[in-house]
Amino acid sequence: AGVRSHPDLIKPNLAELEELTGSRPASKEDALQAARKLHEDHGSQVIVTGELHGDKTFTATDVALSE
């Protein structure tokens, strides 16, 4: 099942995001781009959790859905 079942919401941490996309985000922008791609591919809202360079937890949902 997983994301292939097109859930309404997925909430990957950075390691899971890397597993889903094939690359580890090096910046918040990389993580947002990956979240946008997941949203486009699966129609799910995406909330990415983790810490990148002091940005503790961030949400990609609004960015992904607004574009």
PDB file of N, CA, C and O in Angstrom:
ATOM      1  N   ALA A   1       0.843  -1.184   0.000  1.00  0.00           N
ATOM      2  CA  ALA A   1       0.000   0.000   0.000  1.00  0.00           C
ATOM      3  C   ALA A   1       0.885   1.244   0.000  1.00  0.00           C
ATOM      4  O   ALA A   1       1.358   1.653  -1.026  1.00  0.00           O
ATOM      5  N   GLY A   2       1.115   1.856   1.174  1.00  0.00           N
ATOM      6  CA  GLY A   2       1.952   3.040   1.251  1.00  0.00           C
ATOM      7  C   GLY A   2       1.441   4.182   0.402  1.00  0.00           C
ATOM      8  O   GLY A   2       0.239   4.353   0.239  1.00  0.00           O
ATOM      9  N   VAL A   3       2.358   4.981  -0.159  1.00  0.00           N
ATOM     10  CA  VAL A   3       1.950   6.144  -0.948  1.00  0.00           C
ATOM     11  C   VAL A   3       1.272   5.735  -2.250  1.00  0.00           C
ATOM     12  O   VAL A   3       0.524   6.527  -2.816  1.00  0.00           O
ATOM     13  N   ARG A   4       1.504   4.516  -2.698  1.00  0.00           N
ATOM     14  CA  ARG A   4       0.840   4.064  -3.935  1.00  0.00           C
ATOM     15  C   ARG A   4      -0.677   3.946  -3.772  1.00  0.00           C
ATOM     16  O   ARG A   4      -1.408   3.913  -4.746  1.00  0.00           O
ATOM     17  N   SER A   5      -1.134   3.895  -2.527  1.00  0.00           N
ATOM     18  CA  SER A   5      -2.581   3.822  -2.292  1.00  0.00           C
ATOM     19  C   SER A   5      -3.212   5.213  -2.261  1.00  0.00           C
ATOM     20  O   SER A   5      -4.403   5.350  -2.016  1.00  0.00           O
ATOM     21  N   HIS A   6      -2.397   6.254  -2.506  1.00  0.00           N
ATOM     22  CA  HIS A   6      -2.852   7.656  -2.576  1.00  0.00           C
ATOM     23  C   HIS A   6      -3.577   8.101  -1.306  1.00  0.00           C
ATOM     24  O   HIS A   6      -4.718   8.543  -1.358  1.00  0.00           O
ATOM     25  N   PRO A   7      -2.899   8.019  -0.148  1.00  0.00           N
ATOM     26  CA  PRO A   7      -3.531   8.490   1.091  1.00  0.00           C
ATOM     27  C   PRO A   7      -3.731  10.001   1.046  1.00  0.00           C
ATOM     28  O   PRO A   7      -3.075  10.705   0.271  1.00  0.00           O
ATOM     29  N   ASP A   8      -4.626  10.487   1.877  1.00  0.00           N
ATOM     30  CA  ASP A   8      -4.877  11.928   1.946  1.00  0.00           C
ATOM     31  C   ASP A   8      -3.667  12.685   2.482  1.00  0.00           C
ATOM     32  O   ASP A   8      -3.424  13.822   2.100  1.00  0.00           O
ATOM     33  N   LEU A   9      -2.921  12.060   3.387  1.00  0.00           N
ATOM     34  CA  LEU A   9      -1.802  12.715   4.053  1.00  0.00           C
ATOM     35  C   LEU A   9      -0.660  11.732   4.235  1.00  0.00           C
ATOM     36  O   LEU A   9      -0.885  10.587   4.621  1.00  0.00           O
ATOM     37  N   ILE A  10       0.549  12.188   3.928  1.00  0.00           N
ATOM     38  CA  ILE A  10       1.741  11.424   4.297  1.00  0.00           C
ATOM     39  C   ILE A  10       2.651  12.351   5.091  1.00  0.00           C
ATOM     40  O   ILE A  10       2.688  13.554   4.859  1.00  0.00           O
ATOM     41  N   LYS A  11       3.357  11.773   6.070  1.00  0.00           N
ATOM     42  CA  LYS A  11       4.183  12.578   6.971  1.00  0.00           C
ATOM     43  C   LYS A  11       5.557  11.921   7.118  1.00  0.00           C
ATOM     44  O   LYS A  11       5.881  11.358   8.165  1.00  0.00           O
ATOM     45  N   PRO A  12       6.368  11.996   6.067  1.00  0.00           N
ATOM     46  CA  PRO A  12       7.687  11.374   6.163  1.00  0.00           C
ATOM     47  C   PRO A  12       8.671  12.236   6.945  1.00  0.00           C
ATOM     48  O   PRO A  12       8.626  13.460   6.894  1.00  0.00           O
ATOM     49  N   ASN A  13       9.575  11.554   7.669  1.00  0.00           N
ATOM     50  CA  ASN A  13      10.720  12.265   8.221  1.00  0.00           C
ATOM     51  C   ASN A  13      11.772  12.326   7.115  1.00  0.00           C
ATOM     52  O   ASN A  13      11.532  11.849   5.999  1.00  0.00           O
ATOM     53  N   LEU A  14      12.911  12.889   7.376  1.00  0.00           N
ATOM     54  CA  LEU A  14      13.909  13.084   6.316  1.00  0.00           C
ATOM     55  C   LEU A  14      14.421  11.757   5.746  1.00  0.00           C
ATOM     56  O   LEU A  14      14.613  11.636   4.536  1.00  0.00           O
ATOM     57  N   ALA A  15      14.603  10.755   6.603  1.00  0.00           N
ATOM     58  CA  ALA A  15      15.061   9.446   6.116  1.00  0.00           C
ATOM     59  C   ALA A  15      13.994   8.800   5.234  1.00  0.00           C
ATOM     60  O   ALA A  15      14.305   8.219   4.186  1.00  0.00           O
ATOM     61  N   GLU A  16      12.738   8.906   5.634  1.00  0.00           N
ATOM     62  CA  GLU A  16      11.648   8.353   4.827  1.00  0.00           C
ATOM     63  C   GLU A  16      11.493   9.124   3.520  1.00  0.00           C
ATOM     64  O   GLU A  16      11.206   8.529   2.471  1.00  0.00           O
ATOM     65  N   LEU A  17      11.687  10.434   3.578  1.00  0.00           N
ATOM     66  CA  LEU A  17      11.625  11.242   2.364  1.00  0.00           C
ATOM     67  C   LEU A  17      12.697  10.796   1.384  1.00  0.00           C
ATOM     68  O   LEU A  17      12.435  10.661   0.180  1.00  0.00           O
ATOM     69  N   GLU A  18      13.878  10.510   1.892  1.00  0.00           N
ATOM     70  CA  GLU A  18      14.959  10.008   1.048  1.00  0.00           C
ATOM     71  C   GLU A  18      14.573   8.665   0.430  1.00  0.00           C
ATOM     72  O   GLU A  18      14.784   8.438  -0.767  1.00  0.00           O
ATOM     73  N   GLU A  19      13.970   7.802   1.221  1.00  0.00           N
ATOM     74  CA  GLU A  19      13.536   6.497   0.711  1.00  0.00           C
ATOM     75  C   GLU A  19      12.480   6.649  -0.380  1.00  0.00           C
ATOM     76  O   GLU A  19      12.502   5.945  -1.392  1.00  0.00           O
ATOM     77  N   LEU A  20      11.567   7.583  -0.201  1.00  0.00           N
ATOM     78  CA  LEU A  20      10.485   7.785  -1.167  1.00  0.00           C
ATOM     79  C   LEU A  20      10.948   8.456  -2.454  1.00  0.00           C
ATOM     80  O   LEU A  20      10.379   8.227  -3.520  1.00  0.00           O
ATOM     81  N   THR A  21      11.968   9.310  -2.357  1.00  0.00           N
ATOM     82  CA  THR A  21      12.371  10.106  -3.517  1.00  0.00           C
ATOM     83  C   THR A  21      13.706   9.686  -4.125  1.00  0.00           C
ATOM     84  O   THR A  21      14.030  10.095  -5.230  1.00  0.00           O
ATOM     85  N   GLY A  22      14.487   8.915  -3.372  1.00  0.00           N
ATOM     86  CA  GLY A  22      15.777   8.479  -3.887  1.00  0.00           C
ATOM     87  C   GLY A  22      16.934   9.411  -3.606  1.00  0.00           C
ATOM     88  O   GLY A  22      18.064   9.133  -3.985  1.00  0.00           O
ATOM     89  N   SER A  23      16.675  10.545  -2.938  1.00  0.00           N
ATOM     90  CA  SER A  23      17.784  11.440  -2.582  1.00  0.00           C
ATOM     91  C   SER A  23      17.483  12.121  -1.254  1.00  0.00           C
ATOM     92  O   SER A  23      16.336  12.426  -0.943  1.00  0.00           O
ATOM     93  N   ARG A  24      18.546  12.339  -0.499  1.00  0.00           N
ATOM     94  CA  ARG A  24      18.400  13.000   0.803  1.00  0.00           C
ATOM     95  C   ARG A  24      18.451  14.508   0.606  1.00  0.00           C
ATOM     96  O   ARG A  24      19.395  15.019  -0.010  1.00  0.00           O
ATOM     97  N   PRO A  25      17.455  15.225   1.100  1.00  0.00           N
ATOM     98  CA  PRO A  25      17.479  16.676   0.949  1.00  0.00           C
ATOM     99  C   PRO A  25      18.629  17.296   1.730  1.00  0.00           C
ATOM    100  O   PRO A  25      18.888  16.924   2.864  1.00  0.00           O
ATOM    101  N   ALA A  26      19.324  18.214   1.081  1.00  0.00           N
ATOM    102  CA  ALA A  26      20.443  18.904   1.724  1.00  0.00           C
ATOM    103  C   ALA A  26      20.011  20.249   2.292  1.00  0.00           C
ATOM    104  O   ALA A  26      20.756  20.877   3.033  1.00  0.00           O
ATOM    105  N   SER A  27      18.812  20.689   1.931  1.00  0.00           N
ATOM    106  CA  SER A  27      18.319  21.982   2.391  1.00  0.00           C
ATOM    107  C   SER A  27      16.805  21.919   2.533  1.00  0.00           C
ATOM    108  O   SER A  27      16.155  20.983   2.064  1.00  0.00           O
ATOM    109  N   LYS A  28      16.267  22.939   3.177  1.00  0.00           N
ATOM    110  CA  LYS A  28      14.812  23.032   3.307  1.00  0.00           C
ATOM    111  C   LYS A  28      14.167  23.097   1.919  1.00  0.00           C
ATOM    112  O   LYS A  28      13.146  22.463   1.668  1.00  0.00           O
ATOM    113  N   GLU A  29      14.767  23.823   1.006  1.00  0.00           N
ATOM    114  CA  GLU A  29      14.225  23.931  -0.354  1.00  0.00           C
ATOM    115  C   GLU A  29      14.201  22.567  -1.047  1.00  0.00           C
ATOM    116  O   GLU A  29      13.243  22.234  -1.728  1.00  0.00           O
ATOM    117  N   ASP A  30      15.255  21.765  -0.860  1.00  0.00           N
ATOM    118  CA  ASP A  30      15.265  20.406  -1.421  1.00  0.00           C
ATOM    119  C   ASP A  30      14.100  19.587  -0.871  1.00  0.00           C
ATOM    120  O   ASP A  30      13.436  18.854  -1.607  1.00  0.00           O
ATOM    121  N   ALA A  31      13.869  19.698   0.444  1.00  0.00           N
ATOM    122  CA  ALA A  31      12.777  18.958   1.068  1.00  0.00           C
ATOM    123  C   ALA A  31      11.423  19.433   0.538  1.00  0.00           C
ATOM    124  O   ALA A  31      10.521  18.626   0.282  1.00  0.00           O
ATOM    125  N   LEU A  32      11.284  20.736   0.342  1.00  0.00           N
ATOM    126  CA  LEU A  32      10.030  21.268  -0.204  1.00  0.00           C
ATOM    127  C   LEU A  32       9.809  20.790  -1.637  1.00  0.00           C
ATOM    128  O   LEU A  32       8.689  20.434  -2.019  1.00  0.00           O
ATOM    129  N   GLN A  33      10.868  20.753  -2.428  1.00  0.00           N
ATOM    130  CA  GLN A  33      10.744  20.259  -3.805  1.00  0.00           C
ATOM    131  C   GLN A  33      10.340  18.789  -3.813  1.00  0.00           C
ATOM    132  O   GLN A  33       9.492  18.375  -4.614  1.00  0.00           O
ATOM    133  N   ALA A  34      10.925  18.007  -2.918  1.00  0.00           N
ATOM    134  CA  ALA A  34      10.568  16.595  -2.826  1.00  0.00           C
ATOM    135  C   ALA A  34       9.110  16.435  -2.391  1.00  0.00           C
ATOM    136  O   ALA A  34       8.383  15.576  -2.921  1.00  0.00           O
ATOM    137  N   ALA A  35       8.663  17.274  -1.451  1.00  0.00           N
ATOM    138  CA  ALA A  35       7.267  17.227  -1.007  1.00  0.00           C
ATOM    139  C   ALA A  35       6.327  17.596  -2.149  1.00  0.00           C
ATOM    140  O   ALA A  35       5.283  16.972  -2.335  1.00  0.00           O
ATOM    141  N   ARG A  36       6.701  18.597  -2.938  1.00  0.00           N
ATOM    142  CA  ARG A  36       5.877  18.973  -4.103  1.00  0.00           C
ATOM    143  C   ARG A  36       5.757  17.800  -5.070  1.00  0.00           C
ATOM    144  O   ARG A  36       4.685  17.520  -5.605  1.00  0.00           O
ATOM    145  N   LYS A  37       6.878  17.123  -5.304  1.00  0.00           N
ATOM    146  CA  LYS A  37       6.884  15.986  -6.225  1.00  0.00           C
ATOM    147  C   LYS A  37       5.979  14.869  -5.706  1.00  0.00           C
ATOM    148  O   LYS A  37       5.199  14.289  -6.466  1.00  0.00           O
ATOM    149  N   LEU A  38       6.073  14.564  -4.414  1.00  0.00           N
ATOM    150  CA  LEU A  38       5.196  13.544  -3.845  1.00  0.00           C
ATOM    151  C   LEU A  38       3.733  13.945  -3.988  1.00  0.00           C
ATOM    152  O   LEU A  38       2.878  13.117  -4.309  1.00  0.00           O
ATOM    153  N   HIS A  39       3.444  15.214  -3.745  1.00  0.00           N
ATOM    154  CA  HIS A  39       2.070  15.703  -3.893  1.00  0.00           C
ATOM    155  C   HIS A  39       1.600  15.550  -5.335  1.00  0.00           C
ATOM    156  O   HIS A  39       0.495  15.064  -5.589  1.00  0.00           O
ATOM    157  N   GLU A  40       2.426  15.929  -6.285  1.00  0.00           N
ATOM    158  CA  GLU A  40       2.062  15.811  -7.699  1.00  0.00           C
ATOM    159  C   GLU A  40       1.860  14.354  -8.105  1.00  0.00           C
ATOM    160  O   GLU A  40       0.923  14.030  -8.830  1.00  0.00           O
ATOM    161  N   ASP A  41       2.736  13.483  -7.638  1.00  0.00           N
ATOM    162  CA  ASP A  41       2.684  12.075  -8.031  1.00  0.00           C
ATOM    163  C   ASP A  41       1.553  11.300  -7.367  1.00  0.00           C
ATOM    164  O   ASP A  41       1.027  10.359  -7.955  1.00  0.00           O
ATOM    165  N   HIS A  42       1.206  11.676  -6.129  1.00  0.00           N
ATOM    166  CA  HIS A  42       0.271  10.852  -5.361  1.00  0.00           C
ATOM    167  C   HIS A  42      -0.979  11.597  -4.901  1.00  0.00           C
ATOM    168  O   HIS A  42      -1.897  10.974  -4.372  1.00  0.00           O
ATOM    169  N   GLY A  43      -1.019  12.920  -5.063  1.00  0.00           N
ATOM    170  CA  GLY A  43      -2.188  13.688  -4.666  1.00  0.00           C
ATOM    171  C   GLY A  43      -2.347  13.834  -3.166  1.00  0.00           C
ATOM    172  O   GLY A  43      -3.370  14.306  -2.697  1.00  0.00           O
ATOM    173  N   SER A  44      -1.351  13.434  -2.418  1.00  0.00           N
ATOM    174  CA  SER A  44      -1.418  13.497  -0.956  1.00  0.00           C
ATOM    175  C   SER A  44      -0.889  14.830  -0.447  1.00  0.00           C
ATOM    176  O   SER A  44       0.004  15.419  -1.043  1.00  0.00           O
ATOM    177  N   GLN A  45      -1.438  15.279   0.678  1.00  0.00           N
ATOM    178  CA  GLN A  45      -0.817  16.378   1.389  1.00  0.00           C
ATOM    179  C   GLN A  45       0.451  15.816   2.013  1.00  0.00           C
ATOM    180  O   GLN A  45       0.494  14.648   2.409  1.00  0.00           O
ATOM    181  N   VAL A  46       1.480  16.619   2.094  1.00  0.00           N
ATOM    182  CA  VAL A  46       2.766  16.139   2.598  1.00  0.00           C
ATOM    183  C   VAL A  46       3.246  17.041   3.718  1.00  0.00           C
ATOM    184  O   VAL A  46       3.317  18.258   3.557  1.00  0.00           O
ATOM    185  N   ILE A  47       3.571  16.425   4.852  1.00  0.00           N
ATOM    186  CA  ILE A  47       4.184  17.137   5.962  1.00  0.00           C
ATOM    187  C   ILE A  47       5.539  16.473   6.193  1.00  0.00           C
ATOM    188  O   ILE A  47       5.604  15.285   6.498  1.00  0.00           O
ATOM    189  N   VAL A  48       6.606  17.224   6.006  1.00  0.00           N
ATOM    190  CA  VAL A  48       7.952  16.697   6.202  1.00  0.00           C
ATOM    191  C   VAL A  48       8.425  17.114   7.583  1.00  0.00           C
ATOM    192  O   VAL A  48       8.323  18.284   7.941  1.00  0.00           O
ATOM    193  N   THR A  49       8.932  16.150   8.344  1.00  0.00           N
ATOM    194  CA  THR A  49       9.444  16.466   9.667  1.00  0.00           C
ATOM    195  C   THR A  49      10.930  16.143   9.717  1.00  0.00           C
ATOM    196  O   THR A  49      11.409  15.262   9.015  1.00  0.00           O
ATOM    197  N   GLY A  50      11.632  16.888  10.507  1.00  0.00           N
ATOM    198  CA  GLY A  50      13.048  16.645  10.656  1.00  0.00           C
ATOM    199  C   GLY A  50      13.776  17.928  10.988  1.00  0.00           C
ATOM    200  O   GLY A  50      13.155  18.944  11.264  1.00  0.00           O
ATOM    201  N   GLU A  51      15.087  17.854  10.944  1.00  0.00           N
ATOM    202  CA  GLU A  51      15.899  19.031  11.240  1.00  0.00           C
ATOM    203  C   GLU A  51      16.988  19.149  10.191  1.00  0.00           C
ATOM    204  O   GLU A  51      17.765  18.230   9.971  1.00  0.00           O
ATOM    205  N   LEU A  52      17.006  20.265   9.516  1.00  0.00           N
ATOM    206  CA  LEU A  52      18.035  20.583   8.529  1.00  0.00           C
ATOM    207  C   LEU A  52      18.660  21.912   8.908  1.00  0.00           C
ATOM    208  O   LEU A  52      17.985  22.934   8.909  1.00  0.00           O
ATOM    209  N   HIS A  53      19.907  21.893   9.258  1.00  0.00           N
ATOM    210  CA  HIS A  53      20.657  23.122   9.537  1.00  0.00           C
ATOM    211  C   HIS A  53      19.925  24.041  10.520  1.00  0.00           C
ATOM    212  O   HIS A  53      19.773  25.231  10.276  1.00  0.00           O
ATOM    213  N   GLY A  54      19.394  23.460  11.597  1.00  0.00           N
ATOM    214  CA  GLY A  54      18.751  24.263  12.623  1.00  0.00           C
ATOM    215  C   GLY A  54      17.270  24.500  12.411  1.00  0.00           C
ATOM    216  O   GLY A  54      16.589  24.956  13.302  1.00  0.00           O
ATOM    217  N   ASP A  55      16.739  24.215  11.216  1.00  0.00           N
ATOM    218  CA  ASP A  55      15.299  24.290  10.983  1.00  0.00           C
ATOM    219  C   ASP A  55      14.693  23.010  11.529  1.00  0.00           C
ATOM    220  O   ASP A  55      14.753  21.974  10.885  1.00  0.00           O
ATOM    221  N   LYS A  56      14.116  23.079  12.723  1.00  0.00           N
ATOM    222  CA  LYS A  56      13.706  21.845  13.385  1.00  0.00           C
ATOM    223  C   LYS A  56      12.607  21.112  12.634  1.00  0.00           C
ATOM    224  O   LYS A  56      12.840  20.100  12.015  1.00  0.00           O
ATOM    225  N   THR A  57      11.402  21.541  12.689  1.00  0.00           N
ATOM    226  CA  THR A  57      10.318  20.861  11.995  1.00  0.00           C
ATOM    227  C   THR A  57       9.691  21.862  11.046  1.00  0.00           C
ATOM    228  O   THR A  57       9.467  23.001  11.397  1.00  0.00           O
ATOM    229  N   PHE A  58       9.434  21.426   9.861  1.00  0.00           N
ATOM    230  CA  PHE A  58       8.814  22.317   8.900  1.00  0.00           C
ATOM    231  C   PHE A  58       7.739  21.561   8.145  1.00  0.00           C
ATOM    232  O   PHE A  58       7.732  20.349   8.084  1.00  0.00           O
ATOM    233  N   THR A  59       6.826  22.307   7.590  1.00  0.00           N
ATOM    234  CA  THR A  59       5.694  21.730   6.892  1.00  0.00           C
ATOM    235  C   THR A  59       5.756  22.123   5.435  1.00  0.00           C
ATOM    236  O   THR A  59       5.933  23.290   5.109  1.00  0.00           O
ATOM    237  N   ALA A  60       5.601  21.149   4.578  1.00  0.00           N
ATOM    238  CA  ALA A  60       5.620  21.408   3.149  1.00  0.00           C
ATOM    239  C   ALA A  60       4.210  21.438   2.571  1.00  0.00           C
ATOM    240  O   ALA A  60       4.019  21.705   1.405  1.00  0.00           O
ATOM    241  N   THR A  61       3.208  21.196   3.396  1.00  0.00           N
ATOM    242  CA  THR A  61       1.841  21.068   2.909  1.00  0.00           C
ATOM    243  C   THR A  61       1.368  22.301   2.148  1.00  0.00           C
ATOM    244  O   THR A  61       0.903  22.202   1.023  1.00  0.00           O
ATOM    245  N   ASP A  62       1.477  23.479   2.747  1.00  0.00           N
ATOM    246  CA  ASP A  62       0.943  24.686   2.115  1.00  0.00           C
ATOM    247  C   ASP A  62       1.655  24.977   0.810  1.00  0.00           C
ATOM    248  O   ASP A  62       1.020  25.361  -0.167  1.00  0.00           O
ATOM    249  N   VAL A  63       2.934  24.807   0.783  1.00  0.00           N
ATOM    250  CA  VAL A  63       3.695  25.068  -0.441  1.00  0.00           C
ATOM    251  C   VAL A  63       3.276  24.085  -1.529  1.00  0.00           C
ATOM    252  O   VAL A  63       3.015  24.471  -2.658  1.00  0.00           O
ATOM    253  N   ALA A  64       3.186  22.814  -1.185  1.00  0.00           N
ATOM    254  CA  ALA A  64       2.851  21.789  -2.175  1.00  0.00           C
ATOM    255  C   ALA A  64       1.447  22.013  -2.732  1.00  0.00           C
ATOM    256  O   ALA A  64       1.215  21.840  -3.915  1.00  0.00           O
ATOM    257  N   LEU A  65       0.526  22.393  -1.868  1.00  0.00           N
ATOM    258  CA  LEU A  65      -0.864  22.516  -2.321  1.00  0.00           C
ATOM    259  C   LEU A  65      -1.136  23.822  -3.045  1.00  0.00           C
ATOM    260  O   LEU A  65      -2.095  23.925  -3.787  1.00  0.00           O
ATOM    261  N   SER A  66      -0.294  24.811  -2.841  1.00  0.00           N
ATOM    262  CA  SER A  66      -0.565  26.096  -3.453  1.00  0.00           C
ATOM    263  C   SER A  66       0.018  26.206  -4.853  1.00  0.00           C
ATOM    264  O   SER A  66      -0.229  27.167  -5.555  1.00  0.00           O
ATOM    265  N   GLU A  67       0.799  25.241  -5.271  1.00  0.00           N
ATOM    266  CA  GLU A  67       1.427  25.312  -6.588  1.00  0.00           C
ATOM    267  C   GLU A  67       0.850  24.306  -7.540  1.00  0.00           C
ATOM    268  O   GLU A  67       0.217  23.387  -7.238  1.00  0.00           O
TER     269      GLU A  67
END
